[in-house]
mmCIF file of C-alpha atoms in Angstrom:
data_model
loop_
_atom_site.group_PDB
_atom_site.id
_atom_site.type_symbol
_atom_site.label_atom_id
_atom_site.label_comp_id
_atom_site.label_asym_id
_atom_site.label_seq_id
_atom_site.Cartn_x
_atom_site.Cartn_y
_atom_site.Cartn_z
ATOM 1 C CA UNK X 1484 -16.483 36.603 -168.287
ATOM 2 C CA UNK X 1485 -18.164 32.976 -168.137
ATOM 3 C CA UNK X 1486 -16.857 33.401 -163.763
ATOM 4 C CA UNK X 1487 -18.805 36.448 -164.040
ATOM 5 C CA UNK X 1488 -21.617 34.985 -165.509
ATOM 6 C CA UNK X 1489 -21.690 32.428 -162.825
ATOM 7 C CA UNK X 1490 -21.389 34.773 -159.877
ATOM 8 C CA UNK X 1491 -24.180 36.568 -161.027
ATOM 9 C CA UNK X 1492 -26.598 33.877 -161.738
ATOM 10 C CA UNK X 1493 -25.539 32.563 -157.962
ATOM 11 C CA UNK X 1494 -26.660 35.619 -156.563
ATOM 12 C CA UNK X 1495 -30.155 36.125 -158.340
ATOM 13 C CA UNK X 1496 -30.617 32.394 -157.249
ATOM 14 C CA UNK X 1497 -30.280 33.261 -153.789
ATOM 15 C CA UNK X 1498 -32.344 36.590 -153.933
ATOM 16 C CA UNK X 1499 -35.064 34.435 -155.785
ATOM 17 C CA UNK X 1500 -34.267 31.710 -152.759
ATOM 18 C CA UNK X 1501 -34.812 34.602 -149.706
ATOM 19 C CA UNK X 1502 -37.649 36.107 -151.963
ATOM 20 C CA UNK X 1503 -39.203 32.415 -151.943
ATOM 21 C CA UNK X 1504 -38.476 31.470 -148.121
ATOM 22 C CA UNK X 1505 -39.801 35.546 -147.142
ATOM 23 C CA UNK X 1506 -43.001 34.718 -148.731
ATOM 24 C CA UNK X 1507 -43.492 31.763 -147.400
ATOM 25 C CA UNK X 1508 -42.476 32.784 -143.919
ATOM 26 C CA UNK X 1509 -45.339 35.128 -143.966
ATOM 27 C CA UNK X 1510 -47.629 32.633 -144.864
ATOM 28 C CA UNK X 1511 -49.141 32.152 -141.435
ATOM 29 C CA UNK X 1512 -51.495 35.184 -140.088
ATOM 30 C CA UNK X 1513 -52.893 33.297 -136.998
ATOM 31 C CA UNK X 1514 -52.768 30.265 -134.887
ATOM 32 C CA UNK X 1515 -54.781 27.174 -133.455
ATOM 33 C CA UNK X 1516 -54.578 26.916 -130.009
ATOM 34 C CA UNK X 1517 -54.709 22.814 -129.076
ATOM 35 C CA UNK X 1518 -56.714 24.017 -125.815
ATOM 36 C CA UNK X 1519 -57.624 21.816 -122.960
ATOM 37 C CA UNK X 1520 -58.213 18.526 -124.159
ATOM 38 C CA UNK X 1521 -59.747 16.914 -127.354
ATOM 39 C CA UNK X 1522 -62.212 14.990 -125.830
ATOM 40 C CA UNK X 1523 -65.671 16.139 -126.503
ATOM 41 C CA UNK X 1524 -67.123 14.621 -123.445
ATOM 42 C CA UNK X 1525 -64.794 17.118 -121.291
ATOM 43 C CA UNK X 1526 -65.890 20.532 -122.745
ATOM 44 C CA UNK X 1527 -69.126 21.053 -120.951
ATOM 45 C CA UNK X 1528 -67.212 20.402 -117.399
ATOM 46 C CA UNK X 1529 -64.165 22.248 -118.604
ATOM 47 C CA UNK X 1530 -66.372 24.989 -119.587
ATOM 48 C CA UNK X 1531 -68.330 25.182 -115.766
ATOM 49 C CA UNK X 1532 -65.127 24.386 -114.278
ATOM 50 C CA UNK X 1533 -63.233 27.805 -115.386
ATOM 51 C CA UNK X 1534 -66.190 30.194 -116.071
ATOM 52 C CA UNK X 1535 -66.680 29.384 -112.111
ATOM 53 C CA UNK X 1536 -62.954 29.507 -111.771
ATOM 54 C CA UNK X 1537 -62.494 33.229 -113.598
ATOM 55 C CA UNK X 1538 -66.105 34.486 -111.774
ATOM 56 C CA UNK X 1539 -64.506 34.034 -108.320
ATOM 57 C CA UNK X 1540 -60.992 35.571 -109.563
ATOM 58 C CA UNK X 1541 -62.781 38.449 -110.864
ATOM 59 C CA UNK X 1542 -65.360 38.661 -107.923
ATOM 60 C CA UNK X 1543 -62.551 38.068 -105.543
ATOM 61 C CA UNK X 1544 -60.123 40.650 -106.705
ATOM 62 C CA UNK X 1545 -62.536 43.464 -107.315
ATOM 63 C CA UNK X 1546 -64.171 43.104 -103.832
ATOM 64 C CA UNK X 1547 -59.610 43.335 -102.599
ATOM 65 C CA UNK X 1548 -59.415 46.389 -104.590
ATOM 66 C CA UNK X 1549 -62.519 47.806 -103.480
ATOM 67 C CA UNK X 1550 -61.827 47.080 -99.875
ATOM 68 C CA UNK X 1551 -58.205 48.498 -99.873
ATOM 69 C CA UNK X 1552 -59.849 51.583 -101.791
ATOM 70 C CA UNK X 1553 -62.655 52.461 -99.699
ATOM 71 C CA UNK X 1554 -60.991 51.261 -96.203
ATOM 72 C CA UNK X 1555 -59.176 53.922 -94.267
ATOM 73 C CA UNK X 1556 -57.705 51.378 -91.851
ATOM 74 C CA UNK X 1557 -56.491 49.298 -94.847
ATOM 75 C CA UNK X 1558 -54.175 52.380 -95.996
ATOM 76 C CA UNK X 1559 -50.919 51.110 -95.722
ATOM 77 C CA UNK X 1560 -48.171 49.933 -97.397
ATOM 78 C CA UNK X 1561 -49.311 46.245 -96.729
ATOM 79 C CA UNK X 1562 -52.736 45.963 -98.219
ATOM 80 C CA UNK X 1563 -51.588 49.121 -101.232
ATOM 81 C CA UNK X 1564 -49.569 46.329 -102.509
ATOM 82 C CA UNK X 1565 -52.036 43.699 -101.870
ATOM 83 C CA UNK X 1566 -54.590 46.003 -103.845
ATOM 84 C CA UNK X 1567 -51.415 46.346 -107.026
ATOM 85 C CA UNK X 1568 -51.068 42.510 -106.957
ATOM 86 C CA UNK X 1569 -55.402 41.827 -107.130
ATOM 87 C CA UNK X 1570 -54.848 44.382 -110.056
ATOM 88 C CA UNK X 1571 -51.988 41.979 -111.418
ATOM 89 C CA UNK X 1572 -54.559 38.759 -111.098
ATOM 90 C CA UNK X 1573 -56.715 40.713 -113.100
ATOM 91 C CA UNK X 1574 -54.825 41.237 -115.900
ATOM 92 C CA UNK X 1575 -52.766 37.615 -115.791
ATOM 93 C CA UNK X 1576 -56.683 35.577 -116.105
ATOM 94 C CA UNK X 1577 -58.266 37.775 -117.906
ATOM 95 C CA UNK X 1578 -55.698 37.780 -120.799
ATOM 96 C CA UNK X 1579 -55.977 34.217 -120.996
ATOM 97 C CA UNK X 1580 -58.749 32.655 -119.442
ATOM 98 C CA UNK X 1581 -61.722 35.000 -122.072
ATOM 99 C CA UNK X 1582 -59.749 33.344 -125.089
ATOM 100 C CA UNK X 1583 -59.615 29.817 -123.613
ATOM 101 C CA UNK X 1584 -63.486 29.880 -122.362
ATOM 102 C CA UNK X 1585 -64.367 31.083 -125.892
ATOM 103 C CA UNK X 1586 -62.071 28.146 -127.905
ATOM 104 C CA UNK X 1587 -63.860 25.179 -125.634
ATOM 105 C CA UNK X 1588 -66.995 26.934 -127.183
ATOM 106 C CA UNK X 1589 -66.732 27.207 -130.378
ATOM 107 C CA UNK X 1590 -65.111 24.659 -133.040
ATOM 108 C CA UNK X 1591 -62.403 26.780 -134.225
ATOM 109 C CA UNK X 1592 -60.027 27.899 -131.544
ATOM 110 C CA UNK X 1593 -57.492 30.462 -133.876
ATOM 111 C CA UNK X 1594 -56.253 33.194 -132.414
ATOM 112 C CA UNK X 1595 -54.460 35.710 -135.100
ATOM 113 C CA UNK X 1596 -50.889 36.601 -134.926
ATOM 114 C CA UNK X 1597 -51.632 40.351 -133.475
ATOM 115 C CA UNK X 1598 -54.097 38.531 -131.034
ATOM 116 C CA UNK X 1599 -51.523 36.431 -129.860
ATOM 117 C CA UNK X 1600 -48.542 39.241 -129.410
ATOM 118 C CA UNK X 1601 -51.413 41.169 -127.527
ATOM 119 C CA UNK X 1602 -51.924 38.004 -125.354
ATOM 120 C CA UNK X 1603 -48.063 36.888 -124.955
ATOM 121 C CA UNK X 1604 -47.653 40.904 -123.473
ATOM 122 C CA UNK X 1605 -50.481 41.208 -121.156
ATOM 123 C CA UNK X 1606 -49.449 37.858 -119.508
ATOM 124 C CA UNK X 1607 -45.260 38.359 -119.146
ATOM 125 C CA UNK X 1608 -46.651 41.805 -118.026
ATOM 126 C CA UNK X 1609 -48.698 40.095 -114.889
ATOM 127 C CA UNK X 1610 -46.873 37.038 -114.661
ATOM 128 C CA UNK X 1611 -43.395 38.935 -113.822
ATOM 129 C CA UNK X 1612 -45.268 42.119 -112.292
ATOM 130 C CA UNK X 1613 -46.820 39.513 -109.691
ATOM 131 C CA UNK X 1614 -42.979 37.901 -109.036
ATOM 132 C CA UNK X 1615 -41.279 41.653 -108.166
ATOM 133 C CA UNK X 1616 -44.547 42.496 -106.481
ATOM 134 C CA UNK X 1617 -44.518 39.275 -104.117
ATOM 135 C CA UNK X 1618 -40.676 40.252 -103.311
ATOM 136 C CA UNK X 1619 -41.394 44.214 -102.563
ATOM 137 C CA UNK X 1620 -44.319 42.570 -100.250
ATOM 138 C CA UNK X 1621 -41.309 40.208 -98.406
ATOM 139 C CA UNK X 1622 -39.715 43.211 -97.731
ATOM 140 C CA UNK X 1623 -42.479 44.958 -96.114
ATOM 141 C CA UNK X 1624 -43.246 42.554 -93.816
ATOM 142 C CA UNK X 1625 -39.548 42.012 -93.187
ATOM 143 C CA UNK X 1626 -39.270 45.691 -92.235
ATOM 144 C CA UNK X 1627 -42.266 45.552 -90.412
ATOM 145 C CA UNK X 1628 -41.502 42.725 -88.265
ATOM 146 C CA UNK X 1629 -37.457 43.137 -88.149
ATOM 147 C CA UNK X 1630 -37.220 47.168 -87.683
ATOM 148 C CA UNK X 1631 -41.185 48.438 -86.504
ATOM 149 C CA UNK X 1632 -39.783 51.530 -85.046
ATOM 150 C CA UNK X 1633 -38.380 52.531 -88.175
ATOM 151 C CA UNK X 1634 -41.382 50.855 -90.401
ATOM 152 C CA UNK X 1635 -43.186 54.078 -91.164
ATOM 153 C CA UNK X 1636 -40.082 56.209 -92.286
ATOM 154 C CA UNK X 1637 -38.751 53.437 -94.096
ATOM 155 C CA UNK X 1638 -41.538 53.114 -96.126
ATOM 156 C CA UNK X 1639 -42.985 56.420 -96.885
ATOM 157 C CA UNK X 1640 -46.005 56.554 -99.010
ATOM 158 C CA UNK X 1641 -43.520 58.076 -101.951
ATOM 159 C CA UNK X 1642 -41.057 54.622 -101.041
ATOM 160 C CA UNK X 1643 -44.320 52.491 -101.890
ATOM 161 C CA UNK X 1644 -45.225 54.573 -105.075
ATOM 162 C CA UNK X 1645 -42.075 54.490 -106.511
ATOM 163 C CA UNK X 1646 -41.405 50.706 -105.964
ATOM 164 C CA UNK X 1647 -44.948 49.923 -107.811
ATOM 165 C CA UNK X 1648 -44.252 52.316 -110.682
ATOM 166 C CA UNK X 1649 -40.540 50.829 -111.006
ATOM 167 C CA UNK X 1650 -42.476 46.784 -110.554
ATOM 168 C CA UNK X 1651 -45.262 48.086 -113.605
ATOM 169 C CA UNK X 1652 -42.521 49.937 -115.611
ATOM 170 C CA UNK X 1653 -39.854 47.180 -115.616
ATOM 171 C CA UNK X 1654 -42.176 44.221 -116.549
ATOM 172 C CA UNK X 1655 -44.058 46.502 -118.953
ATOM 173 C CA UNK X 1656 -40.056 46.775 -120.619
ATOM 174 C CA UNK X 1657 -39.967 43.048 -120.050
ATOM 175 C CA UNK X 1658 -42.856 42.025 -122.049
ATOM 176 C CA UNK X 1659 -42.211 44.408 -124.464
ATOM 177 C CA UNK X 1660 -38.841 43.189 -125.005
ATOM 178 C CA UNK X 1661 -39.879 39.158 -124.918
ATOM 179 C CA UNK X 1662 -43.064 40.214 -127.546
ATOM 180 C CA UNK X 1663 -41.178 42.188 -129.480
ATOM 181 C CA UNK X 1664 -38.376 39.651 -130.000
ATOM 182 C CA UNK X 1665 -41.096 37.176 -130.946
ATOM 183 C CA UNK X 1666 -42.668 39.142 -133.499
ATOM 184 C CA UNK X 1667 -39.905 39.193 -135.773
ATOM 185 C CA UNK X 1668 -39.527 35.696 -135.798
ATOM 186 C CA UNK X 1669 -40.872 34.083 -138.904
ATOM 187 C CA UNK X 1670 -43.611 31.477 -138.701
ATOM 188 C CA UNK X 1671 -43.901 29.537 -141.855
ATOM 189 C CA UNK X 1672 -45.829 26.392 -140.785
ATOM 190 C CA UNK X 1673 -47.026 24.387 -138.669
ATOM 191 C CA UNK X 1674 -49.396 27.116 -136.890
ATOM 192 C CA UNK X 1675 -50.829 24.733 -133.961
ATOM 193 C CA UNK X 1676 -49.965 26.024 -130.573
ATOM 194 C CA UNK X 1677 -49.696 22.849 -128.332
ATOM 195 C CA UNK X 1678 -50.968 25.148 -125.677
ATOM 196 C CA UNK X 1679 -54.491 27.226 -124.630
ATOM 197 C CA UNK X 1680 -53.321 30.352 -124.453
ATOM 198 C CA UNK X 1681 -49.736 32.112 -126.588
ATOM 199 C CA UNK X 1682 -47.133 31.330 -124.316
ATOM 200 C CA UNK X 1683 -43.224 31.328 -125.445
ATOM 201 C CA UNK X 1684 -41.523 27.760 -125.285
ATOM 202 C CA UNK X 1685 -44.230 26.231 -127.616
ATOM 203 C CA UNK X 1686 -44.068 29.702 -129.780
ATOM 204 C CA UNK X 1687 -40.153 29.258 -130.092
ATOM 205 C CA UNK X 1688 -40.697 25.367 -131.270
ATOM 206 C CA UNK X 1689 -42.920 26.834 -134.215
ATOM 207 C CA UNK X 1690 -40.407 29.524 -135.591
ATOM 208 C CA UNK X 1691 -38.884 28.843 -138.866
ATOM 209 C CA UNK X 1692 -36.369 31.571 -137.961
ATOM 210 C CA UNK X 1693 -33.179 31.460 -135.425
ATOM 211 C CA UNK X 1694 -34.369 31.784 -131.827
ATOM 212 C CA UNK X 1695 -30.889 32.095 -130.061
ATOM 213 C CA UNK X 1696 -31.932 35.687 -129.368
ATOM 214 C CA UNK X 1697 -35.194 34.841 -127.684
ATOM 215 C CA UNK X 1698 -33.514 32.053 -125.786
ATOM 216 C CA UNK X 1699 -31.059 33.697 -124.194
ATOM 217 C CA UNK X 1700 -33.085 36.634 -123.449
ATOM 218 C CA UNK X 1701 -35.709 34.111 -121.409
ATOM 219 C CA UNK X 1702 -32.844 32.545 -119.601
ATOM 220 C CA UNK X 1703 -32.370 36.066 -118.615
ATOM 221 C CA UNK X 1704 -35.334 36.758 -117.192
ATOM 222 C CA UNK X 1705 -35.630 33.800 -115.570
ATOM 223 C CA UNK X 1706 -32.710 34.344 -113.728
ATOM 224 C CA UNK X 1707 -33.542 37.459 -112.873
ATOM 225 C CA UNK X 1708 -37.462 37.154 -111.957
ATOM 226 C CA UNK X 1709 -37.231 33.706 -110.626
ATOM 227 C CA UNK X 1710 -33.828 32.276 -109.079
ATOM 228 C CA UNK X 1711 -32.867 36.339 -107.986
ATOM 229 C CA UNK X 1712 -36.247 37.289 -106.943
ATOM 230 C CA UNK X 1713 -36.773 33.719 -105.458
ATOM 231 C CA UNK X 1714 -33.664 33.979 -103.337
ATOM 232 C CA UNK X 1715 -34.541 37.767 -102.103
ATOM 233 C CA UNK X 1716 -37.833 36.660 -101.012
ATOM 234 C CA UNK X 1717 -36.471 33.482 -98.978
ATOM 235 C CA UNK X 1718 -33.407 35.888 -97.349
ATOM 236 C CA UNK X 1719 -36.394 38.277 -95.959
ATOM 237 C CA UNK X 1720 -38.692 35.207 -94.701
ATOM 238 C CA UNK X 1721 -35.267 33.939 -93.076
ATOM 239 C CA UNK X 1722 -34.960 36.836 -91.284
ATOM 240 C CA UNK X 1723 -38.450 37.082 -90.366
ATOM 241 C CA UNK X 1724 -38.543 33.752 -89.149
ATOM 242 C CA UNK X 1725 -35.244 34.354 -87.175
ATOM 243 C CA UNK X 1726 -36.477 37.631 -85.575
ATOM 244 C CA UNK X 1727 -39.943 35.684 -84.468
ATOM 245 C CA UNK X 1728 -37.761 32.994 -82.893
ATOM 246 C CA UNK X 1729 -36.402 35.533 -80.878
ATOM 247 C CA UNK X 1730 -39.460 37.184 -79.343
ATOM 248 C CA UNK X 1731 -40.062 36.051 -75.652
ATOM 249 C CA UNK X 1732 -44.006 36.724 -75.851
ATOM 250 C CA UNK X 1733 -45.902 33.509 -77.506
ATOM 251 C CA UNK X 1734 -48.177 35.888 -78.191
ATOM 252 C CA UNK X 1735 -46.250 38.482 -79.986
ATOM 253 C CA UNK X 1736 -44.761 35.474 -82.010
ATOM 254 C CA UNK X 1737 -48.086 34.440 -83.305
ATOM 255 C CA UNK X 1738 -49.109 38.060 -84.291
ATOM 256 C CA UNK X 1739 -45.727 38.475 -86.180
ATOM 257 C CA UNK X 1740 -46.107 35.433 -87.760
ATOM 258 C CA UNK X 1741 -50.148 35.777 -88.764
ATOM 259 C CA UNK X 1742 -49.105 38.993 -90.614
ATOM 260 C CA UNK X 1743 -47.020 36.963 -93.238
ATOM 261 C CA UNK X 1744 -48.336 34.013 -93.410
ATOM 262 C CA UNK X 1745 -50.684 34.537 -96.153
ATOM 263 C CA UNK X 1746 -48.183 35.691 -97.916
ATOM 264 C CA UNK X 1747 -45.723 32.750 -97.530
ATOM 265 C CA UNK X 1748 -48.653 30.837 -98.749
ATOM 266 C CA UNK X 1749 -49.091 32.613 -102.084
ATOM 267 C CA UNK X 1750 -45.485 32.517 -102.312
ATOM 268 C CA UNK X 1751 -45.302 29.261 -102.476
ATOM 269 C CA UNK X 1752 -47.647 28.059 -104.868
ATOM 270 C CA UNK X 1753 -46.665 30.616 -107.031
ATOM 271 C CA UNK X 1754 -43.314 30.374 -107.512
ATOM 272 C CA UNK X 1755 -44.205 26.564 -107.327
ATOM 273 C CA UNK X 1756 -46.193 26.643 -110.692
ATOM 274 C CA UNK X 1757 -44.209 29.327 -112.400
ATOM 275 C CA UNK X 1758 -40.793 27.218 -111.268
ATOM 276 C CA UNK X 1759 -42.527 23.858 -113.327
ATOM 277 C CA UNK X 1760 -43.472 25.462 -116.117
ATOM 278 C CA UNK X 1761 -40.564 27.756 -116.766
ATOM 279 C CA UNK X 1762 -37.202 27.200 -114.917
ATOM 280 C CA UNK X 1763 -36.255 23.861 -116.862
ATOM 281 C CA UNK X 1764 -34.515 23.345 -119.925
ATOM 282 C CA UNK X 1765 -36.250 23.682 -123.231
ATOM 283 C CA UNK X 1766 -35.511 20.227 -124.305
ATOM 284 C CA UNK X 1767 -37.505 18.986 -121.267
ATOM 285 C CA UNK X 1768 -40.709 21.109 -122.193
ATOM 286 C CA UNK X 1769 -44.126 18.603 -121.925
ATOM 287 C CA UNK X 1770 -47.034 20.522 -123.674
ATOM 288 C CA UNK X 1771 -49.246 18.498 -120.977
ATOM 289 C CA UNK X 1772 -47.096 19.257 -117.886
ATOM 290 C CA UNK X 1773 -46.777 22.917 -118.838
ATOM 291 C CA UNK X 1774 -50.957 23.021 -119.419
ATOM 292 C CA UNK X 1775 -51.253 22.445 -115.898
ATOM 293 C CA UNK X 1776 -48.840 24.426 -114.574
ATOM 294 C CA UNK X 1777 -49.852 27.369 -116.450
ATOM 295 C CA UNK X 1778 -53.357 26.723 -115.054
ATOM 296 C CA UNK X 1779 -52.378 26.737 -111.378
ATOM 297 C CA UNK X 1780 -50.475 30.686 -111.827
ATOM 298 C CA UNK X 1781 -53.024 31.748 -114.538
ATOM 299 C CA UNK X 1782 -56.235 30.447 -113.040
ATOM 300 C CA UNK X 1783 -55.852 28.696 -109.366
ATOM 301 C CA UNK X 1784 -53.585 31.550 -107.869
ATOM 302 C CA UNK X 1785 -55.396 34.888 -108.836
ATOM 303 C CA UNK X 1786 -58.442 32.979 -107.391
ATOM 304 C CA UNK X 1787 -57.296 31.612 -104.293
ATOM 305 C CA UNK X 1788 -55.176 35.038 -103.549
ATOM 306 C CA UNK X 1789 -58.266 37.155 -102.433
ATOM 307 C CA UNK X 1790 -59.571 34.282 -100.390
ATOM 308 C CA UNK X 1791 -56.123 33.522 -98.780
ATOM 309 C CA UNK X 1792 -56.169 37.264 -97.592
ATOM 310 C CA UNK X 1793 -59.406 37.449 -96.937
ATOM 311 C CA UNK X 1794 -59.509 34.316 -94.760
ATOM 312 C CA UNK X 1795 -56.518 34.516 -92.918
ATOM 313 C CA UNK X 1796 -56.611 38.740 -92.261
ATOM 314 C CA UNK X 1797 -58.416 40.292 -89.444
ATOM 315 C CA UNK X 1798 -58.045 43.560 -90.627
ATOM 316 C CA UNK X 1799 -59.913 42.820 -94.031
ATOM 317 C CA UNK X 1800 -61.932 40.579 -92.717
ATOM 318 C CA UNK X 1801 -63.507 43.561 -90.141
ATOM 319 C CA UNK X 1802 -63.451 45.640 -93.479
ATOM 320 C CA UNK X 1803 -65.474 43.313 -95.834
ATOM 321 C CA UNK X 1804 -68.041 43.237 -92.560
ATOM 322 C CA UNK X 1805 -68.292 46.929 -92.858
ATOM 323 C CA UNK X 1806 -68.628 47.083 -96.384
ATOM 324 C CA UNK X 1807 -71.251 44.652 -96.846
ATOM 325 C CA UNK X 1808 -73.931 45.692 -94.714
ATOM 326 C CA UNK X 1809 -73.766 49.115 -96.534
ATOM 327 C CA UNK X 1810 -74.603 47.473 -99.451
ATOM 328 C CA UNK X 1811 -77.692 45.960 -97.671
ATOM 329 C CA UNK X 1812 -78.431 49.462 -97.190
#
């Protein structure tokens, strides 16, 4: 009777324990994003510096979108994923860059708990759509420069519409999967985000709850989007570069190559920035170091993609001179 007693009094102890830790797990409805820096004296340039910054990446990836659009002699495969990417930049800054601008402003940079599952979606959404989309464009230009004769069978209008519904659907599934893994963590305290925007490694390090889950299903997807994705894209460049070596006509080499090269280039910084601030162990995470990594694939790439295109393509260069002066008109 008195072991029964005992048993019984253990357990309400530990339902009064869980009841105690549950309430104060839910004690936290929103966090404080650390932002840029603390110094006072940097807001006003940090403020210029990426209202200019998002202006341009706005600017610059309407004006890709519009050209692609409006363009017949930019209907191909090429510039339709160029045109799903600019989309991609849209989404990646403007789910973090609005947010940021707005904490430099004011005082109090919180962001609530729904906010900041909103935030963490929209940007695993871009940030992985942009990694399968750079990939599916490696393969375009590899079939267009390895097999031309067979280019326009090979990819068929329906090929290119099915691989960017598969790119949007999968990552969509991704970020639901990553967002919805971190919403059932518990948060009991501390709420500062060493961060400017919700991002996961300094998410994980303020869960009061297990994160194996979480962890393992990031080391996932960063096999999968970055070391798979990353080696698929280098195997199609290799071959590009082989089959350029190959042409007898300097000329015909320097075509083939001006038709990727932009692309090589946003490849590379990138998978540059996304490689520092995710591919390395959690142990190893900087807040500082992963502040400015996340600004060069949240803020530096979507701008400098339209101008990288734009600069470096004939094609939309002749179409941005026929769409401006009809807006003269």
């Amino acid at each position: 009777m008195l072991f029964l007693q005992k048993s019984t009094d253990t357990v309400v102890k530990q339902i009064l324990s869980d009841m105690t830790l549950s309430s104060n797990q839910t004690m936290v409805t929103e966090f404080v994003l650390e932002g840029f820096s603390e110094n006072p004296g940097l807001k006003l340039l940090l403020i210029i510096c990426f209202l200019s910054l998002y202006t341009l990446a706005l600017i610059g990836n309407i004006v890709i979108i519009a050209l692609v659009t409006s363009s017949t002699g930019l209907h191909s495969p090429m510039y339709f994923f160029l045109c799903n990417l600019a989309t991609m930049d849209i989404v990646c800054t403007s789910s973090v860059l609005p947010k940021a601008l707005l904490g430099l402003v004011s005082e109090e940079n919180t962001i609530s708990f729904k906010e900041c599952m909103a935030q963490l979606f929209f940007l695993l959404w871009s940030l992985s759509s942009e990694l399968l989309l750079l990939t599916v464009m490696a393969y375009d230009r590899y079939v267009a420069i390895c097999h031309p004769l067979h280019y326009s069978s090979r990819m068929s209008p329906h090929l290119c519409g099915a691989l960017a519904t598969a790119v949007w659907s999968i990552c969509a599934l991704n970020a639901s999967v990553h967002t919805g893994l971190m919403a059932r963590l518990s948060f009991c305290g501390p709420n500062v985000i060493t961060h400017f925007f919700c991002e996961i490694p300094p998410l994980l390090l303020l869960s009061c709850s297990p994160t194996y889950v979480n962890s393992i299903m990031t080391l996932i997807a960063d096999a999968f989007y970055g070391v798979i994705n990353f080696f698929l894209t280098l195997l199609s460049y290799g071959c590009i570069i082989a089959s350029i070596l190959r042409m007898r006509s300097a000329e015909g080499k320097r075509k083939a190559f001006s038709t990727c090269s932009s692309h090589l280039i946003v490849v590379c910084v990138y998978y540059s920035s996304v490689f520092c601030a995710y591919i390395s162990p959690a142990s190893s995470y900087s807040p500082e170091r992963s502040k400015v990594t996340s600004v060069l694939y949240s803020v530096l790439s979507p701008t400098l993609n339209p101008l990288i295109y734009t600069l470096r393509n004939k094609d939309v260069k002749l179409a941005l001179g026929r769409l401006l002066p009809s807006f003269s008109h």
